[in-house]
Coordinates of C-alpha atoms in Angstrom, one line a residue:
X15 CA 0.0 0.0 0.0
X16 CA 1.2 3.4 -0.9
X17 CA 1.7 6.3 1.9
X18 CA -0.2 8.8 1.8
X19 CA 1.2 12.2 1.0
X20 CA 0.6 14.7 2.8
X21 CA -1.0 17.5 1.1
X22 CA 1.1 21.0 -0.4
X23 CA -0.8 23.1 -2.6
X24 CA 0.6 23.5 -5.9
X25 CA 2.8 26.5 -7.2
X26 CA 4.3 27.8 -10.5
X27 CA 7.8 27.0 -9.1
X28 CA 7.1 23.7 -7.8
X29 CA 4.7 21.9 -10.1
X30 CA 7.3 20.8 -12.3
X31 CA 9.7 19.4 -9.3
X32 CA 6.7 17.7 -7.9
X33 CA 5.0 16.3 -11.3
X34 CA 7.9 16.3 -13.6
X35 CA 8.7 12.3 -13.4
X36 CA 5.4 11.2 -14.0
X37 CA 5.5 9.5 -17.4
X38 CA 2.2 10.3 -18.9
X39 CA 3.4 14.2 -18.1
X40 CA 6.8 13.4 -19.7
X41 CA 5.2 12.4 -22.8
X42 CA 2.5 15.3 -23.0
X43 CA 4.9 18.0 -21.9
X44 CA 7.9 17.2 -22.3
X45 CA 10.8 14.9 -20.4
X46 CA 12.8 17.7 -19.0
X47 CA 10.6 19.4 -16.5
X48 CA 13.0 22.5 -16.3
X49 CA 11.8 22.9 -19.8
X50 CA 8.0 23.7 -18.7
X51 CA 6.7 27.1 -18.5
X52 CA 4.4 26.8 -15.4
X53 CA 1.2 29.6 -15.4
X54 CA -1.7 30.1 -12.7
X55 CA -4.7 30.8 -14.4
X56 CA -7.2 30.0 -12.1
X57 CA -10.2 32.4 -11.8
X58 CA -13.1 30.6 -10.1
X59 CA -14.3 30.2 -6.9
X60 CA -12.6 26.8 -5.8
X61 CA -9.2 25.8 -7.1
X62 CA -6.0 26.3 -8.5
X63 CA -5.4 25.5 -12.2
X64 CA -2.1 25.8 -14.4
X65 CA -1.8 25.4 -17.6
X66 CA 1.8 23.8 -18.3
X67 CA 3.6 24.4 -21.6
X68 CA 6.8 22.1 -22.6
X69 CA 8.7 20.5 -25.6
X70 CA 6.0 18.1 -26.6
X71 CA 3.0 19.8 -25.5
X72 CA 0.0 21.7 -23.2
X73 CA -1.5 20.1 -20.1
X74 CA -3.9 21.4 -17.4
X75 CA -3.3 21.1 -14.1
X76 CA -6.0 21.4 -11.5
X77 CA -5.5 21.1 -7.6
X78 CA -8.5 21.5 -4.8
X79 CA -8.0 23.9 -1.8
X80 CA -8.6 22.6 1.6
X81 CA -11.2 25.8 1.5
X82 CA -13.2 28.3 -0.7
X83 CA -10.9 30.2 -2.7
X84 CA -13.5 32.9 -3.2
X85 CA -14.0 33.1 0.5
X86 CA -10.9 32.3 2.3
X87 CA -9.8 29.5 4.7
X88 CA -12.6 30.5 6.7
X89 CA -14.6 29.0 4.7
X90 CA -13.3 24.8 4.5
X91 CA -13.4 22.6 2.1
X92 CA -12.7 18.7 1.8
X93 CA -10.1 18.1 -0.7
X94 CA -12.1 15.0 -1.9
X95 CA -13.9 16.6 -4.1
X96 CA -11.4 16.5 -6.5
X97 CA -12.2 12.8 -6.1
X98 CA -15.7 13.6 -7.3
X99 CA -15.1 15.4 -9.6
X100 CA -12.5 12.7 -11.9
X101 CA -15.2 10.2 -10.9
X102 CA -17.5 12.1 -12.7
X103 CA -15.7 13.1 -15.5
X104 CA -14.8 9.5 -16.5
X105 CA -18.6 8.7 -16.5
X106 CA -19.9 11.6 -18.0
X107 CA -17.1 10.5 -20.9
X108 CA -17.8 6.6 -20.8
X109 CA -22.1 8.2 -21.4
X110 CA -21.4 10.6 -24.2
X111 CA -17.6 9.8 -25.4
X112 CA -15.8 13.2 -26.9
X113 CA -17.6 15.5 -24.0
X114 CA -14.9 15.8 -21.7
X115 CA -11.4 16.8 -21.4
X116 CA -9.2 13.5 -21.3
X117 CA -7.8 12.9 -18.2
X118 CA -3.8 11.9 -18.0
X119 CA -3.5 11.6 -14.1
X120 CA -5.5 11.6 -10.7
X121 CA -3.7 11.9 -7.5
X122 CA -6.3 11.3 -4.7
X123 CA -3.9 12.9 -2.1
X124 CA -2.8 15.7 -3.4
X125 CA -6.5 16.4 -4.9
X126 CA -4.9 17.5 -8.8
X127 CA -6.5 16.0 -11.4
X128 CA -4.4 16.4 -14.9
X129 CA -6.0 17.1 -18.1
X130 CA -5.8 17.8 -21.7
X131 CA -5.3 21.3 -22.5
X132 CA -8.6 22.0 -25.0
X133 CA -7.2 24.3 -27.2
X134 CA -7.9 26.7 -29.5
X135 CA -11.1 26.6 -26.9
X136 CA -12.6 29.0 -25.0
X137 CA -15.1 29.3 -22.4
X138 CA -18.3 29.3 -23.3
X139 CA -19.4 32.5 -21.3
X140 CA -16.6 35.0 -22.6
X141 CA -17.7 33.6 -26.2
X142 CA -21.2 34.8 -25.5
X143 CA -20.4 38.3 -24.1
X144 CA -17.9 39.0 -27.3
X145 CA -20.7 38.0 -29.1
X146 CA -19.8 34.9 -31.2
X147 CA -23.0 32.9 -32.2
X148 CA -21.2 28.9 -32.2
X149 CA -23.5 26.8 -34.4
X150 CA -23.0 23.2 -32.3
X151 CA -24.0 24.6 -29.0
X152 CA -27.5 23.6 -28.6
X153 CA -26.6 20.2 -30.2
X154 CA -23.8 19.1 -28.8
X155 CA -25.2 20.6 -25.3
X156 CA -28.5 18.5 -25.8
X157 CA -26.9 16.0 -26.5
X158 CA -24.5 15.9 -23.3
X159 CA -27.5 15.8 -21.1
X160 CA -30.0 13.6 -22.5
X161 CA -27.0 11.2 -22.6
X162 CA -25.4 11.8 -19.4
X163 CA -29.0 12.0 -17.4
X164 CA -30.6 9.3 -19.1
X165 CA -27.6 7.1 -19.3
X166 CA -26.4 7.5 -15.5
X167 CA -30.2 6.8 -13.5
X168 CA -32.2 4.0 -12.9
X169 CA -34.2 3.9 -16.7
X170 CA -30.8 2.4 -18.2
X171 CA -28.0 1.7 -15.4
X172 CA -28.4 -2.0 -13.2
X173 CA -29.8 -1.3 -9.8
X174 CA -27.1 -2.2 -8.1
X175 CA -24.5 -0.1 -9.9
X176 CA -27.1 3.0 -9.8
X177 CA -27.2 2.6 -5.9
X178 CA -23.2 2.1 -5.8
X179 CA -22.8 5.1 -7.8
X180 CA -25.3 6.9 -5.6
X181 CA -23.6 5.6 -2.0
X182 CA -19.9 7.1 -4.0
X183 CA -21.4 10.0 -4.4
X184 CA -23.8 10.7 -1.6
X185 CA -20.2 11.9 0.1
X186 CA -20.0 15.0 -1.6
X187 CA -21.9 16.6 1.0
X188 CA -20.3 19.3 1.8
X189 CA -19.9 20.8 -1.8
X190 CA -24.0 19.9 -2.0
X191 CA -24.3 22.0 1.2
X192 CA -22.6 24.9 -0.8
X193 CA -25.2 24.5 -3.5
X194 CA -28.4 23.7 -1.4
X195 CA -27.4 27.2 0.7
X196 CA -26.0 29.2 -2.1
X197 CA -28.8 28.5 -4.2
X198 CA -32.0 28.0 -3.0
X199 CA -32.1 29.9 0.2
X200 CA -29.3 32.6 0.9
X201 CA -30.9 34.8 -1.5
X202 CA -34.3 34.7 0.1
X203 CA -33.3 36.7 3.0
X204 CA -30.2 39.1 4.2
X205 CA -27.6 36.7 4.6
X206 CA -23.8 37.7 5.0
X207 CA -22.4 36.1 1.8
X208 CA -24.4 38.0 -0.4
X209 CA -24.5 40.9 -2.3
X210 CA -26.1 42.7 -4.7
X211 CA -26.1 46.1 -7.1
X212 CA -26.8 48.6 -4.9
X213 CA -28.3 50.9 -4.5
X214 CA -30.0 49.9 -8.0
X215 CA -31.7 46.7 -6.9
X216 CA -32.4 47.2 -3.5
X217 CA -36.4 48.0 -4.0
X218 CA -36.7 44.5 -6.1
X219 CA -34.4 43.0 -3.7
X220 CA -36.7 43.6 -0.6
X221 CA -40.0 42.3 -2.9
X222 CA -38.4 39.2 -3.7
X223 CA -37.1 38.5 -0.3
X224 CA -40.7 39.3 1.0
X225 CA -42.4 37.2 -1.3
X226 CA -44.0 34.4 0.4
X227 CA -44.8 32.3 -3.0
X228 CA -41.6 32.9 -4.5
X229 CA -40.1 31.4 -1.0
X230 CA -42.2 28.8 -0.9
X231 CA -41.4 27.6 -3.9
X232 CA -37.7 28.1 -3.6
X233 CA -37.7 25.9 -0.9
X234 CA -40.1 23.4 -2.6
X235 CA -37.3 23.1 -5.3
X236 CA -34.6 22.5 -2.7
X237 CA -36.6 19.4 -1.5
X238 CA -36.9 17.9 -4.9
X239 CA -33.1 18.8 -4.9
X240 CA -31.8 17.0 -1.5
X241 CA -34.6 14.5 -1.7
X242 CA -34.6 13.2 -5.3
X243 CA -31.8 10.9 -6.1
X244 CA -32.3 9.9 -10.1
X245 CA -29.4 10.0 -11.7
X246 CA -25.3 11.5 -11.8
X247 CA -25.4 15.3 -12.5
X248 CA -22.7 17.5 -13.0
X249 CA -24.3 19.9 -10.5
X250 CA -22.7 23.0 -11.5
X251 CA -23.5 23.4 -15.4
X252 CA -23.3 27.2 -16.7
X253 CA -21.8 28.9 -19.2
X254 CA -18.4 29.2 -17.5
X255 CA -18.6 25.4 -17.1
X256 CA -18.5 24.5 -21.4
X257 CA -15.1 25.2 -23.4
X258 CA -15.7 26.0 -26.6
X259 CA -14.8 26.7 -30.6
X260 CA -16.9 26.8 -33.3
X261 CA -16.9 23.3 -34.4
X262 CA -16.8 21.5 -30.5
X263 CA -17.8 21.7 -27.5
X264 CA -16.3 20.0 -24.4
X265 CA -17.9 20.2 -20.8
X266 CA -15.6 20.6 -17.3
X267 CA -15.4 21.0 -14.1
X268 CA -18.1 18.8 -12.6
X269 CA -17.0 18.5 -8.6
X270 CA -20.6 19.4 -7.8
X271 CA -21.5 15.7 -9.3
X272 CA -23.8 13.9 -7.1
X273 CA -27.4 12.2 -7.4
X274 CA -30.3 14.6 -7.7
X275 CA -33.2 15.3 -10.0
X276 CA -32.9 15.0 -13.7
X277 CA -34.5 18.6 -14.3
X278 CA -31.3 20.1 -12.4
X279 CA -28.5 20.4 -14.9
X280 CA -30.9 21.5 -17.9
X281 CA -32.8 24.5 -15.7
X282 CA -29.4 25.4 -14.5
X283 CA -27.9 25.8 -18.2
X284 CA -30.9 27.1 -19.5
X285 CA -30.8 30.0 -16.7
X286 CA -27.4 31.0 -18.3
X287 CA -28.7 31.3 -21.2
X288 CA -31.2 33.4 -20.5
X289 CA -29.0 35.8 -18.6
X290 CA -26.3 36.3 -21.3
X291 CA -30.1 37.0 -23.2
X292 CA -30.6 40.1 -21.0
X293 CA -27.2 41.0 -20.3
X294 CA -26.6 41.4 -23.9
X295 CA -27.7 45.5 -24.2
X296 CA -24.7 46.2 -21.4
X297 CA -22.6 44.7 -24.4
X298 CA -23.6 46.9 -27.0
X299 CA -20.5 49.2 -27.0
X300 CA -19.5 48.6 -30.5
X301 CA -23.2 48.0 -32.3
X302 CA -27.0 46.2 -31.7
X303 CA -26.5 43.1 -30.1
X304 CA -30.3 41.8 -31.9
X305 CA -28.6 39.4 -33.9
X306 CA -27.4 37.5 -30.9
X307 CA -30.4 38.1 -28.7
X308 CA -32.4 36.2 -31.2
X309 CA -29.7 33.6 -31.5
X310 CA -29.8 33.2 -27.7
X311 CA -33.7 32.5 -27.8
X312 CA -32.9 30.1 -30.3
X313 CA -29.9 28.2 -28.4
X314 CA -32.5 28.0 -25.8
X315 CA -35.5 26.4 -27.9
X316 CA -32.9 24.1 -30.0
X317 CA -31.2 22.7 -26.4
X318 CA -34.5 21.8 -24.9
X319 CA -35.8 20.3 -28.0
X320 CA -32.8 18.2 -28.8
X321 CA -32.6 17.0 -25.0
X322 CA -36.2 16.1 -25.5
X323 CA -35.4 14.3 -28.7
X324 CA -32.1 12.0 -28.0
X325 CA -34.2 11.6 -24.5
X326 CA -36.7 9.8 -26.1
X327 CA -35.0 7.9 -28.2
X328 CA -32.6 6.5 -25.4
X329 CA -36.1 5.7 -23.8
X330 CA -37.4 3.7 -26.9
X331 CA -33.7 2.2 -26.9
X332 CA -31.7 1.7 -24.1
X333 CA -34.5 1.6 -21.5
X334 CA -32.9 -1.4 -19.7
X335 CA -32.8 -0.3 -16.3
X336 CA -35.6 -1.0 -13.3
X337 CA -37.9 2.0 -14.2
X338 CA -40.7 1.3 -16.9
X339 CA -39.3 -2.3 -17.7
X340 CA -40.3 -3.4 -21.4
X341 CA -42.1 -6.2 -19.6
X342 CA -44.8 -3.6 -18.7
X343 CA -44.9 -2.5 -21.9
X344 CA -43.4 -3.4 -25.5
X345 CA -43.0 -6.5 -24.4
X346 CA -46.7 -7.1 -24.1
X347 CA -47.6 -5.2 -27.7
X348 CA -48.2 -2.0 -25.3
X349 CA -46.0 0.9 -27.0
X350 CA -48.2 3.4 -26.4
X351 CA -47.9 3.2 -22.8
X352 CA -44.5 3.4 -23.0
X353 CA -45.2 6.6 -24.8
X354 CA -47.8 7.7 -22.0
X355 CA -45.0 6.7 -19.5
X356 CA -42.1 8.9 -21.2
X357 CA -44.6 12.0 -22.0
X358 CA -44.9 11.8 -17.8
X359 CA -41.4 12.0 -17.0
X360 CA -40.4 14.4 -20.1
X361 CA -43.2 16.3 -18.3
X362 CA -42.1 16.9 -15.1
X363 CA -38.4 17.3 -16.5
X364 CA -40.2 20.5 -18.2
X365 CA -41.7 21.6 -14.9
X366 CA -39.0 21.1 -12.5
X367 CA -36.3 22.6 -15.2
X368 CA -38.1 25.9 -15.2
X369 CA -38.4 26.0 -11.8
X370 CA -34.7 25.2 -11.4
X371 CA -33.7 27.9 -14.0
X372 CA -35.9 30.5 -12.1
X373 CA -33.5 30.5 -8.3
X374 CA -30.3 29.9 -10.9
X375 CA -31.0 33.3 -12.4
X376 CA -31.7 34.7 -8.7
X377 CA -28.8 33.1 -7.2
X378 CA -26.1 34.7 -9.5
X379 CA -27.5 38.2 -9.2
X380 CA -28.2 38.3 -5.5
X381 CA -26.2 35.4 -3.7
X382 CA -22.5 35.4 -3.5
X383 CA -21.3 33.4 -7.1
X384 CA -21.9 36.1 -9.6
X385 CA -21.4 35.8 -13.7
X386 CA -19.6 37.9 -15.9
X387 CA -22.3 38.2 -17.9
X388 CA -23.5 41.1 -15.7
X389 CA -20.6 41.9 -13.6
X390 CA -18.7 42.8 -16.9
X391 CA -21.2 45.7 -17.4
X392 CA -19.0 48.2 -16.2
X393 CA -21.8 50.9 -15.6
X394 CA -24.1 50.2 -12.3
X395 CA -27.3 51.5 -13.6
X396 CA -27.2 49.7 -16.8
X397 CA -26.1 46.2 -15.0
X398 CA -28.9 46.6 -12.8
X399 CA -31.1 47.0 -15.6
X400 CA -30.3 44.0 -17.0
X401 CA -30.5 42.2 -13.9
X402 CA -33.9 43.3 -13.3
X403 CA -35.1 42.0 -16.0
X404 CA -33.6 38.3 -15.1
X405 CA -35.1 38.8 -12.0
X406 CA -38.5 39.4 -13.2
X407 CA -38.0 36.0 -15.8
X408 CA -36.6 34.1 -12.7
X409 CA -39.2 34.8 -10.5
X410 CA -42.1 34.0 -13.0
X411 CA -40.3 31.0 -14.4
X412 CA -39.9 29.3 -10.1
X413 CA -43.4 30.4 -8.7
X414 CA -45.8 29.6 -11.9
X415 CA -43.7 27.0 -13.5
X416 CA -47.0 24.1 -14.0
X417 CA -48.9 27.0 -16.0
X418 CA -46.4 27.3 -18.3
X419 CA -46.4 24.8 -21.6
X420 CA -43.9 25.7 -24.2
X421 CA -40.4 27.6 -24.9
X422 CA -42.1 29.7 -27.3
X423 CA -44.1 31.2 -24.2
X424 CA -41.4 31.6 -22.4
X425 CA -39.2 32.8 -24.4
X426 CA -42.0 35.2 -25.7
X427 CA -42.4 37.2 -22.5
X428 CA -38.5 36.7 -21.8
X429 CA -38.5 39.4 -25.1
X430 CA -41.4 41.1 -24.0
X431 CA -39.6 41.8 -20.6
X432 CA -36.5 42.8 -22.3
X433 CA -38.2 45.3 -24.3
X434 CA -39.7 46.6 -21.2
X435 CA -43.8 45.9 -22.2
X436 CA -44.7 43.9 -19.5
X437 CA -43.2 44.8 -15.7

């Protein structure tokens, strides 16, 4: 048995000493480690990541703080998430090959996690606020969920290795506390991580927070969230979690996996996209940003409707899991209520996504995780305009989410709010 090592956080002068006899480096990089040119690039809330040039090649390398980086060690952290999160990223590759960065080395002690360096990509978000319209978003985004949802809970994995899966991950608690707290009730009431635009938001601010529907219904979602185990999510998918160019699109940074409801990942990329949708007049500096607002409406439509397709089709053909057995069903000549059955689930998928997207667009305006979707907007009065108006969506979208049947309608009063004709 190995000894365990005890942990060092990683820096520019030492990663090379401390990774630079690991073959599978040597051969990405480059054998002589004095060779690579070490750079910290990390800019989210969590971790440390490097990207490490050499002779042979680019490599990332991404290390887990014992706390929140954002925050400070006041705020701690297990470094197992790191654990999580290669567990996660090996699945979510195994269920839709091509998604993921590959991995070239996992050290469970010293929480890094080594990567391919996914380049000429960028992330997803900056591509947004510049304005680029990718064509393969929707798809390839679609795509990654219906597979990764469908193909990691009960309707196609073995029962036992779904409830293995779910005891592995059921010990991600503490990052799951960050979301359950972060999300679903901080920004309900004045608690100290938060913030806000102020003075801009502060009348909306105290509506929201005395709200008693909207409340209720935040905290409805966060029961379906702790309480509904159905399948691996990535638990953390937005804009800044996709790497992209024009012709692929590769999804990271999942250390928020765990079990939870289907409806979570796709409300809580959805949400993004509505946000770059109304952050798009602070971005305007050089010409009308229509083009792309439209194009944003439409990355939203196409997602949901090619989830909804590849969904049903791994229903029709890789249902082999314990929910809706064929024996119920095709087996007996009864195809149409396997169709009733899916049209059920798709359902509440639909219901619980909007809901989702509705405290993910409330969340990142007045909890502590912003976006730079909004915080890019460099003038106080316009940001808060635009966060207004994802407010108002967010708010609609969580509290009267079962009276609402189609992305034309709400992507229809998503325009009509942006234009300012409906309060």
């Amino acid at each position: 048995m190995s000894e365990i090592q005890v942990f060092e956080a990683l820096t520019t002068d030492t990663l090379p000493v401390r990774l630079g006899t690991l073959p599978t480096l040597q051969d990405r990089i480059g054998a002589d480690s004095t060779h690579w040119k070490v750079r910290e690039v990390g800019d989210g809330n969590l971790n440390l990541v490097f990207i490490v040039e050499g002779d042979n090649g680019t490599a990332i390398v991404k290390q887990a703080l014992p706390y929140v980086r954002l925050v400070g060690d006041s705020w701690p952290l297990p470094l197992k998430r790191s654990f999580f999160e290669y567990n996660a990223l090996i699945r979510q590759e195994a269920r839709h090959p091509g998604s993921t960065p590959q991995i070239l080395h996992f050290d469970a002690d010293q929480a890094l996690i080594v990567m391919e360096f996914l380049s000429p990509h960028i992330i997803l978000r900056r591509a947004l606020i510049e304005g680029q319209q990718l064509p393969k978003i929707a798809n390839d985004l679609g795509l990654f969920l219906a597979r990764t949802l469908f193909r990691g809970s009960d309707l196609s994995m073995t029962a036992r290795a779904r409830k293995d899966d779910l005891a592995l991950f059921a010990d991600n608690a503490e990052v799951c506390d960050i979301t359950e707290a972060l999300v679903f009730s901080e920004p309900y009431f004045d608690a100290p991580r938060n913030r806000h635009t102020s003075p801009q938001l502060d009348g909306i601010v105290a509506q929201l927070r005395a709200d008693r529907d909207l409340k209720v219904e935040a905290q409805r979602l966060k029961h379906l969230f702790a309480a509904n185990a159905e399948t691996m999510l990535h638990g953390d998918l937005h804009s800044g979690s996709v790497m992209v160019t024009p012709d692929e699109t590769r999804v990271i940074d999942p250390e928020f996996a765990f079990y939870g409801p289907m409806a979570f990942d796709v409300g809580m990329l959805l949400a993004n996209f509505w946000m770059a949708y109304f952050s798009q007049s602070g971005h305007e500096e050089t010409g009308s940003r229509d083009s792309m607002r439209a194009y944003l409406l439409g990355v939203i439509t196409d997602t949901w409707s090619v989830f909804r397709t590849e969904f049903s089709r791994l229903w029709r053909t890789e249902r082999t899991g314990m929910l809706y057995q064929a024996a119920l069903y095709e087996d007996q000549g009864d195809v149409l209520g396997a169709e009733q059955a899916l049209d059920h689930v798709l359902h509440q998928i639909w219901v619980d996504m909007l809901g989702f997207a509705g405290v993910e667009m409330h969340r990142r305006i007045l909890g502590l995780a912003h976006n730079a979707d909004f915080e890019t907007i460099a003038d106080p009065d316009l940001r808060a305009r635009c966060e207004t108006k994802a407010l108002k969506l967010g708010r609609h979208l969580a509290v009267n989410r079962r009276q609402i049947y189609s992305m034309d309608e709400v992507n229809s009063l998503a325009e009509l709010i942006e234009k300012e004709i409906v309060s």
